[in-house]
mmCIF file of C-alpha atoms in Angstrom:
data_model
loop_
_atom_site.group_PDB
_atom_site.id
_atom_site.type_symbol
_atom_site.label_atom_id
_atom_site.label_comp_id
_atom_site.label_asym_id
_atom_site.label_seq_id
_atom_site.Cartn_x
_atom_site.Cartn_y
_atom_site.Cartn_z
ATOM 1 C CA UNK Y 1480 102.572 109.825 144.344
ATOM 2 C CA UNK Y 1481 99.016 109.882 142.962
ATOM 3 C CA UNK Y 1482 97.595 106.882 141.038
ATOM 4 C CA UNK Y 1483 97.554 108.838 137.799
ATOM 5 C CA UNK Y 1484 101.092 110.161 138.273
ATOM 6 C CA UNK Y 1485 102.210 106.598 138.971
ATOM 7 C CA UNK Y 1486 100.551 105.365 135.832
ATOM 8 C CA UNK Y 1487 102.393 108.037 133.832
ATOM 9 C CA UNK Y 1488 105.704 107.189 135.319
ATOM 10 C CA UNK Y 1489 105.224 103.545 134.697
ATOM 11 C CA UNK Y 1490 104.214 104.133 131.113
ATOM 12 C CA UNK Y 1491 107.495 106.190 130.596
ATOM 13 C CA UNK Y 1492 109.475 103.236 131.984
ATOM 14 C CA UNK Y 1493 107.657 100.824 129.692
ATOM 15 C CA UNK Y 1494 108.268 103.052 126.648
ATOM 16 C CA UNK Y 1495 111.982 103.037 127.479
ATOM 17 C CA UNK Y 1496 112.128 99.326 127.899
ATOM 18 C CA UNK Y 1497 109.915 98.556 124.947
ATOM 19 C CA UNK Y 1498 111.908 100.687 122.585
ATOM 20 C CA UNK Y 1499 115.178 98.943 123.536
ATOM 21 C CA UNK Y 1500 114.352 95.369 124.099
ATOM 22 C CA UNK Y 1501 112.100 92.732 122.445
ATOM 23 C CA UNK Y 1502 109.587 90.858 124.424
ATOM 24 C CA UNK Y 1503 111.836 87.752 124.676
ATOM 25 C CA UNK Y 1504 114.780 89.908 125.813
ATOM 26 C CA UNK Y 1505 112.709 91.435 128.600
ATOM 27 C CA UNK Y 1506 111.496 88.034 129.779
ATOM 28 C CA UNK Y 1507 114.975 86.762 129.866
ATOM 29 C CA UNK Y 1508 116.297 89.715 131.732
ATOM 30 C CA UNK Y 1509 113.661 89.869 134.383
ATOM 31 C CA UNK Y 1510 112.425 86.322 134.498
ATOM 32 C CA UNK Y 1511 115.840 84.785 135.354
ATOM 33 C CA UNK Y 1512 117.796 87.726 136.889
ATOM 34 C CA UNK Y 1513 119.528 86.782 140.198
ATOM 35 C CA UNK Y 1514 121.128 89.931 141.487
ATOM 36 C CA UNK Y 1515 123.748 89.596 144.120
ATOM 37 C CA UNK Y 1516 123.006 92.817 146.133
ATOM 38 C CA UNK Y 1517 120.025 93.882 148.069
ATOM 39 C CA UNK Y 1518 119.654 97.217 146.272
ATOM 40 C CA UNK Y 1519 119.880 95.789 142.792
ATOM 41 C CA UNK Y 1520 117.662 92.863 143.723
ATOM 42 C CA UNK Y 1521 115.011 95.391 144.852
ATOM 43 C CA UNK Y 1522 115.287 97.356 141.565
ATOM 44 C CA UNK Y 1523 115.152 94.146 139.484
ATOM 45 C CA UNK Y 1524 112.226 92.868 141.469
ATOM 46 C CA UNK Y 1525 110.344 96.194 140.966
ATOM 47 C CA UNK Y 1526 111.089 96.201 137.316
ATOM 48 C CA UNK Y 1527 110.128 92.558 137.035
ATOM 49 C CA UNK Y 1528 106.702 93.367 138.600
ATOM 50 C CA UNK Y 1529 106.257 96.346 136.319
ATOM 51 C CA UNK Y 1530 107.039 94.426 133.126
ATOM 52 C CA UNK Y 1531 104.551 91.727 134.174
ATOM 53 C CA UNK Y 1532 101.920 94.228 135.059
ATOM 54 C CA UNK Y 1533 102.452 96.434 131.925
ATOM 55 C CA UNK Y 1534 102.925 93.520 129.399
ATOM 56 C CA UNK Y 1535 100.048 94.682 127.264
ATOM 57 C CA UNK Y 1536 101.296 98.302 127.302
ATOM 58 C CA UNK Y 1537 104.754 97.093 126.361
ATOM 59 C CA UNK Y 1538 103.390 95.022 123.470
ATOM 60 C CA UNK Y 1539 101.375 97.973 122.224
ATOM 61 C CA UNK Y 1540 104.280 100.333 122.409
ATOM 62 C CA UNK Y 1541 106.595 97.939 120.564
ATOM 63 C CA UNK Y 1542 103.994 97.308 117.945
ATOM 64 C CA UNK Y 1543 103.344 100.997 117.278
ATOM 65 C CA UNK Y 1544 106.997 101.996 117.403
ATOM 66 C CA UNK Y 1545 107.701 99.222 114.907
ATOM 67 C CA UNK Y 1546 105.109 100.796 112.639
ATOM 68 C CA UNK Y 1547 106.013 104.472 113.096
ATOM 69 C CA UNK Y 1548 106.738 104.909 109.450
ATOM 70 C CA UNK Y 1549 103.960 102.760 108.160
ATOM 71 C CA UNK Y 1550 100.904 103.911 106.319
ATOM 72 C CA UNK Y 1551 98.350 104.956 109.117
ATOM 73 C CA UNK Y 1552 95.446 103.201 107.209
ATOM 74 C CA UNK Y 1553 97.498 99.927 107.248
ATOM 75 C CA UNK Y 1554 98.323 100.170 110.772
ATOM 76 C CA UNK Y 1555 94.677 100.543 111.845
ATOM 77 C CA UNK Y 1556 93.778 97.459 109.721
ATOM 78 C CA UNK Y 1557 96.638 95.329 111.198
ATOM 79 C CA UNK Y 1558 94.972 92.379 113.052
ATOM 80 C CA UNK Y 1559 97.815 92.420 115.692
ATOM 81 C CA UNK Y 1560 96.806 95.841 116.842
ATOM 82 C CA UNK Y 1561 93.285 94.544 117.795
ATOM 83 C CA UNK Y 1562 94.715 91.439 119.245
ATOM 84 C CA UNK Y 1563 96.827 93.498 121.576
ATOM 85 C CA UNK Y 1564 93.821 95.697 122.603
ATOM 86 C CA UNK Y 1565 91.747 92.754 123.301
ATOM 87 C CA UNK Y 1566 94.175 91.357 125.796
ATOM 88 C CA UNK Y 1567 92.666 93.742 128.243
ATOM 89 C CA UNK Y 1568 89.415 91.734 128.208
ATOM 90 C CA UNK Y 1569 87.280 94.867 127.902
ATOM 91 C CA UNK Y 1570 85.503 96.263 124.904
ATOM 92 C CA UNK Y 1571 85.111 99.764 126.384
ATOM 93 C CA UNK Y 1572 87.645 102.462 126.395
ATOM 94 C CA UNK Y 1573 90.799 101.283 128.296
ATOM 95 C CA UNK Y 1574 94.179 102.868 129.280
ATOM 96 C CA UNK Y 1575 95.552 100.853 126.355
ATOM 97 C CA UNK Y 1576 93.188 102.449 123.931
ATOM 98 C CA UNK Y 1577 94.262 105.881 125.198
ATOM 99 C CA UNK Y 1578 97.949 105.004 125.104
ATOM 100 C CA UNK Y 1579 97.514 103.732 121.459
ATOM 101 C CA UNK Y 1580 95.837 107.065 120.464
ATOM 102 C CA UNK Y 1581 98.563 109.072 122.196
ATOM 103 C CA UNK Y 1582 101.219 107.180 120.344
ATOM 104 C CA UNK Y 1583 99.380 107.420 116.965
ATOM 105 C CA UNK Y 1584 98.857 111.113 117.406
ATOM 106 C CA UNK Y 1585 102.558 111.639 118.098
ATOM 107 C CA UNK Y 1586 103.479 109.767 115.007
ATOM 108 C CA UNK Y 1587 100.750 111.002 112.612
ATOM 109 C CA UNK Y 1588 98.945 113.962 114.031
ATOM 110 C CA UNK Y 1589 95.470 114.575 115.428
ATOM 111 C CA UNK Y 1590 93.605 115.319 112.233
ATOM 112 C CA UNK Y 1591 95.151 112.539 110.296
ATOM 113 C CA UNK Y 1592 94.378 109.964 112.867
ATOM 114 C CA UNK Y 1593 90.630 111.063 113.047
ATOM 115 C CA UNK Y 1594 90.353 111.204 109.214
ATOM 116 C CA UNK Y 1595 91.693 107.569 108.942
ATOM 117 C CA UNK Y 1596 89.593 106.264 112.010
ATOM 118 C CA UNK Y 1597 86.311 107.556 110.602
ATOM 119 C CA UNK Y 1598 86.176 105.386 107.486
ATOM 120 C CA UNK Y 1599 87.490 102.416 109.316
ATOM 121 C CA UNK Y 1600 84.752 102.941 111.907
ATOM 122 C CA UNK Y 1601 82.121 102.768 109.132
ATOM 123 C CA UNK Y 1602 83.580 99.528 107.779
ATOM 124 C CA UNK Y 1603 82.436 96.207 109.389
ATOM 125 C CA UNK Y 1604 85.908 94.697 109.046
ATOM 126 C CA UNK Y 1605 87.633 97.468 110.977
ATOM 127 C CA UNK Y 1606 84.850 98.705 113.145
ATOM 128 C CA UNK Y 1607 85.975 96.938 116.263
ATOM 129 C CA UNK Y 1608 89.362 98.447 116.558
ATOM 130 C CA UNK Y 1609 88.357 101.832 115.030
ATOM 131 C CA UNK Y 1610 85.488 102.349 117.427
ATOM 132 C CA UNK Y 1611 87.720 101.777 120.403
ATOM 133 C CA UNK Y 1612 90.404 104.178 119.162
ATOM 134 C CA UNK Y 1613 87.819 106.811 118.077
ATOM 135 C CA UNK Y 1614 86.159 106.665 121.521
ATOM 136 C CA UNK Y 1615 89.655 107.180 123.051
ATOM 137 C CA UNK Y 1616 90.460 110.063 120.769
ATOM 138 C CA UNK Y 1617 87.110 111.651 121.631
ATOM 139 C CA UNK Y 1618 88.032 111.290 125.291
ATOM 140 C CA UNK Y 1619 91.304 113.176 124.527
ATOM 141 C CA UNK Y 1620 89.228 115.930 122.910
ATOM 142 C CA UNK Y 1621 87.144 116.567 126.012
ATOM 143 C CA UNK Y 1622 90.175 118.252 127.676
ATOM 144 C CA UNK Y 1623 90.000 121.013 124.980
ATOM 145 C CA UNK Y 1624 87.414 123.614 124.028
ATOM 146 C CA UNK Y 1625 85.274 122.551 121.119
ATOM 147 C CA UNK Y 1626 86.595 125.378 118.977
ATOM 148 C CA UNK Y 1627 90.158 124.016 119.481
ATOM 149 C CA UNK Y 1628 89.029 120.692 118.225
ATOM 150 C CA UNK Y 1629 87.362 122.373 115.291
ATOM 151 C CA UNK Y 1630 90.671 123.900 114.332
ATOM 152 C CA UNK Y 1631 92.790 120.821 115.212
ATOM 153 C CA UNK Y 1632 90.777 119.039 112.513
ATOM 154 C CA UNK Y 1633 91.796 121.538 110.056
ATOM 155 C CA UNK Y 1634 88.372 123.159 109.800
ATOM 156 C CA UNK Y 1635 89.420 126.665 110.792
ATOM 157 C CA UNK Y 1636 91.260 127.812 107.714
ATOM 158 C CA UNK Y 1637 89.341 128.769 104.585
ATOM 159 C CA UNK Y 1638 85.670 129.443 105.408
ATOM 160 C CA UNK Y 1639 84.652 128.730 101.759
ATOM 161 C CA UNK Y 1640 86.019 125.254 102.087
ATOM 162 C CA UNK Y 1641 84.731 124.191 105.525
ATOM 163 C CA UNK Y 1642 81.422 122.692 104.253
ATOM 164 C CA UNK Y 1643 83.186 120.280 101.950
ATOM 165 C CA UNK Y 1644 86.024 119.415 104.392
ATOM 166 C CA UNK Y 1645 85.830 115.678 105.066
ATOM 167 C CA UNK Y 1646 86.590 116.245 108.823
ATOM 168 C CA UNK Y 1647 83.495 118.202 109.399
ATOM 169 C CA UNK Y 1648 81.308 115.166 109.723
ATOM 170 C CA UNK Y 1649 83.781 113.833 112.330
ATOM 171 C CA UNK Y 1650 83.539 117.060 114.347
ATOM 172 C CA UNK Y 1651 79.692 116.947 114.178
ATOM 173 C CA UNK Y 1652 79.605 113.374 115.260
ATOM 174 C CA UNK Y 1653 81.900 114.198 118.250
ATOM 175 C CA UNK Y 1654 79.533 116.951 119.325
ATOM 176 C CA UNK Y 1655 76.652 114.594 118.979
ATOM 177 C CA UNK Y 1656 78.434 112.078 121.201
ATOM 178 C CA UNK Y 1657 78.996 114.743 123.875
ATOM 179 C CA UNK Y 1658 75.201 115.454 123.751
ATOM 180 C CA UNK Y 1659 74.301 111.729 124.006
ATOM 181 C CA UNK Y 1660 76.735 111.417 127.110
ATOM 182 C CA UNK Y 1661 75.279 114.484 128.647
ATOM 183 C CA UNK Y 1662 78.442 116.322 128.605
ATOM 184 C CA UNK Y 1663 76.867 119.291 126.915
ATOM 185 C CA UNK Y 1664 73.306 120.267 127.095
ATOM 186 C CA UNK Y 1665 72.611 121.255 123.541
ATOM 187 C CA UNK Y 1666 74.605 121.823 120.452
ATOM 188 C CA UNK Y 1667 73.790 123.631 117.156
ATOM 189 C CA UNK Y 1668 76.262 123.047 114.420
ATOM 190 C CA UNK Y 1669 75.939 126.643 113.266
ATOM 191 C CA UNK Y 1670 77.570 127.783 116.545
ATOM 192 C CA UNK Y 1671 80.895 126.376 115.625
ATOM 193 C CA UNK Y 1672 81.000 128.258 112.418
ATOM 194 C CA UNK Y 1673 80.057 131.470 114.169
ATOM 195 C CA UNK Y 1674 82.488 131.016 117.090
ATOM 196 C CA UNK Y 1675 85.425 130.422 114.659
ATOM 197 C CA UNK Y 1676 84.647 132.575 111.688
ATOM 198 C CA UNK Y 1677 82.183 135.206 113.002
ATOM 199 C CA UNK Y 1678 78.478 135.578 112.378
ATOM 200 C CA UNK Y 1679 78.671 137.842 109.208
ATOM 201 C CA UNK Y 1680 81.146 135.667 107.246
ATOM 202 C CA UNK Y 1681 79.302 132.600 108.202
ATOM 203 C CA UNK Y 1682 75.901 133.965 107.122
ATOM 204 C CA UNK Y 1683 77.419 135.087 103.777
ATOM 205 C CA UNK Y 1684 79.203 131.753 103.340
ATOM 206 C CA UNK Y 1685 76.053 129.788 103.720
ATOM 207 C CA UNK Y 1686 74.072 132.128 101.336
ATOM 208 C CA UNK Y 1687 76.798 131.802 98.703
ATOM 209 C CA UNK Y 1688 77.053 127.946 99.062
ATOM 210 C CA UNK Y 1689 75.258 125.559 96.689
ATOM 211 C CA UNK Y 1690 71.996 124.661 98.505
ATOM 212 C CA UNK Y 1691 72.476 121.082 99.547
ATOM 213 C CA UNK Y 1692 70.399 119.534 102.332
ATOM 214 C CA UNK Y 1693 73.128 120.107 104.859
ATOM 215 C CA UNK Y 1694 73.654 123.759 103.841
ATOM 216 C CA UNK Y 1695 69.916 124.443 104.177
ATOM 217 C CA UNK Y 1696 70.064 122.903 107.692
ATOM 218 C CA UNK Y 1697 72.842 125.107 108.603
ATOM 219 C CA UNK Y 1698 71.162 128.154 107.347
ATOM 220 C CA UNK Y 1699 67.849 127.267 109.180
ATOM 221 C CA UNK Y 1700 69.991 126.881 112.295
ATOM 222 C CA UNK Y 1701 71.205 130.452 111.763
ATOM 223 C CA UNK Y 1702 67.709 131.828 111.050
ATOM 224 C CA UNK Y 1703 66.417 130.231 114.205
ATOM 225 C CA UNK Y 1704 69.108 132.021 116.214
ATOM 226 C CA UNK Y 1705 68.071 135.358 114.454
ATOM 227 C CA UNK Y 1706 64.379 134.830 115.199
ATOM 228 C CA UNK Y 1707 64.995 135.924 118.761
ATOM 229 C CA UNK Y 1708 66.450 139.314 117.665
ATOM 230 C CA UNK Y 1709 65.157 142.345 115.728
ATOM 231 C CA UNK Y 1710 65.705 142.472 112.039
ATOM 232 C CA UNK Y 1711 67.089 146.024 112.424
ATOM 233 C CA UNK Y 1712 69.739 144.798 114.876
ATOM 234 C CA UNK Y 1713 70.760 141.936 112.588
ATOM 235 C CA UNK Y 1714 71.120 144.137 109.546
ATOM 236 C CA UNK Y 1715 73.127 146.639 111.574
ATOM 237 C CA UNK Y 1716 75.865 144.161 112.090
ATOM 238 C CA UNK Y 1717 76.280 143.674 108.244
ATOM 239 C CA UNK Y 1718 76.108 147.512 107.554
ATOM 240 C CA UNK Y 1719 79.720 148.113 108.592
ATOM 241 C CA UNK Y 1720 81.019 146.092 105.588
ATOM 242 C CA UNK Y 1721 78.195 145.739 103.136
ATOM 243 C CA UNK Y 1722 78.185 143.062 100.452
ATOM 244 C CA UNK Y 1723 76.155 142.430 97.335
ATOM 245 C CA UNK Y 1724 74.988 138.972 98.705
ATOM 246 C CA UNK Y 1725 73.389 140.549 101.686
ATOM 247 C CA UNK Y 1726 70.184 141.315 99.716
ATOM 248 C CA UNK Y 1727 69.717 137.761 98.743
ATOM 249 C CA UNK Y 1728 70.464 136.589 102.298
ATOM 250 C CA UNK Y 1729 67.865 138.852 103.950
ATOM 251 C CA UNK Y 1730 65.169 138.036 101.261
ATOM 252 C CA UNK Y 1731 65.776 134.360 102.020
ATOM 253 C CA UNK Y 1732 65.597 135.141 105.815
ATOM 254 C CA UNK Y 1733 62.334 137.041 105.484
ATOM 255 C CA UNK Y 1734 60.884 134.229 103.363
ATOM 256 C CA UNK Y 1735 61.776 131.884 106.102
ATOM 257 C CA UNK Y 1736 60.028 134.177 108.737
ATOM 258 C CA UNK Y 1737 56.903 134.318 106.443
ATOM 259 C CA UNK Y 1738 56.979 130.514 106.166
ATOM 260 C CA UNK Y 1739 57.036 130.087 109.964
ATOM 261 C CA UNK Y 1740 54.216 132.513 110.383
ATOM 262 C CA UNK Y 1741 52.108 130.666 107.821
ATOM 263 C CA UNK Y 1742 52.511 127.410 109.655
ATOM 264 C CA UNK Y 1743 49.366 126.177 111.372
ATOM 265 C CA UNK Y 1744 49.481 126.702 115.187
#
């Protein structure tokens, strides 16, 4: 059995034990058990070792199972959660952090967990626990395509609401972390919109949106992509389903091109 398969099997046993017995009951069962038969002694001995080895995991499972129906924000702020995670003696992402995120996602969902971890991450009082769990959740996400994460966070629905969706900042931060960790070479936020919604709907959405700093940055990102193509080819992609806003869009794009030409070399 591989190390990872063994870990998964052990965690499953821990979850079964933790959901049925308290910590004291487990200690009493396996700390003082004196089986009469060799086979049962071997089983109890193995379980005793497992309970001792996975004591932090068991405490974590018991804590989160006990808060299954609690408000997620309250769970993250619980001092006991950080106390359990700190028992590992490590401040970096641990198997316990990953286990906690797995359980929280099962109980509350991927998007809900991320949306509560982000504000907790920004607060000094809850940053320590939230940063550990956020890193663990980001690690989970590396097993998916980034467009899947975009949709998991609820960003793939109504294109007209994506710019104001509170989870957009979380997604962009996640992609920034991937760049900082050299997991991806380069990331332009506009690519996620185009890959999920398509180029034409994205361009029209940005033109129709109120011109905040972030919207302008997204639109400039689009225009930079267009700079490598002919204007005729770009306009041809819009011709199949023309819209009134296209005139304003291309006037803005041509003004952008002129501003780039006017810049001193």
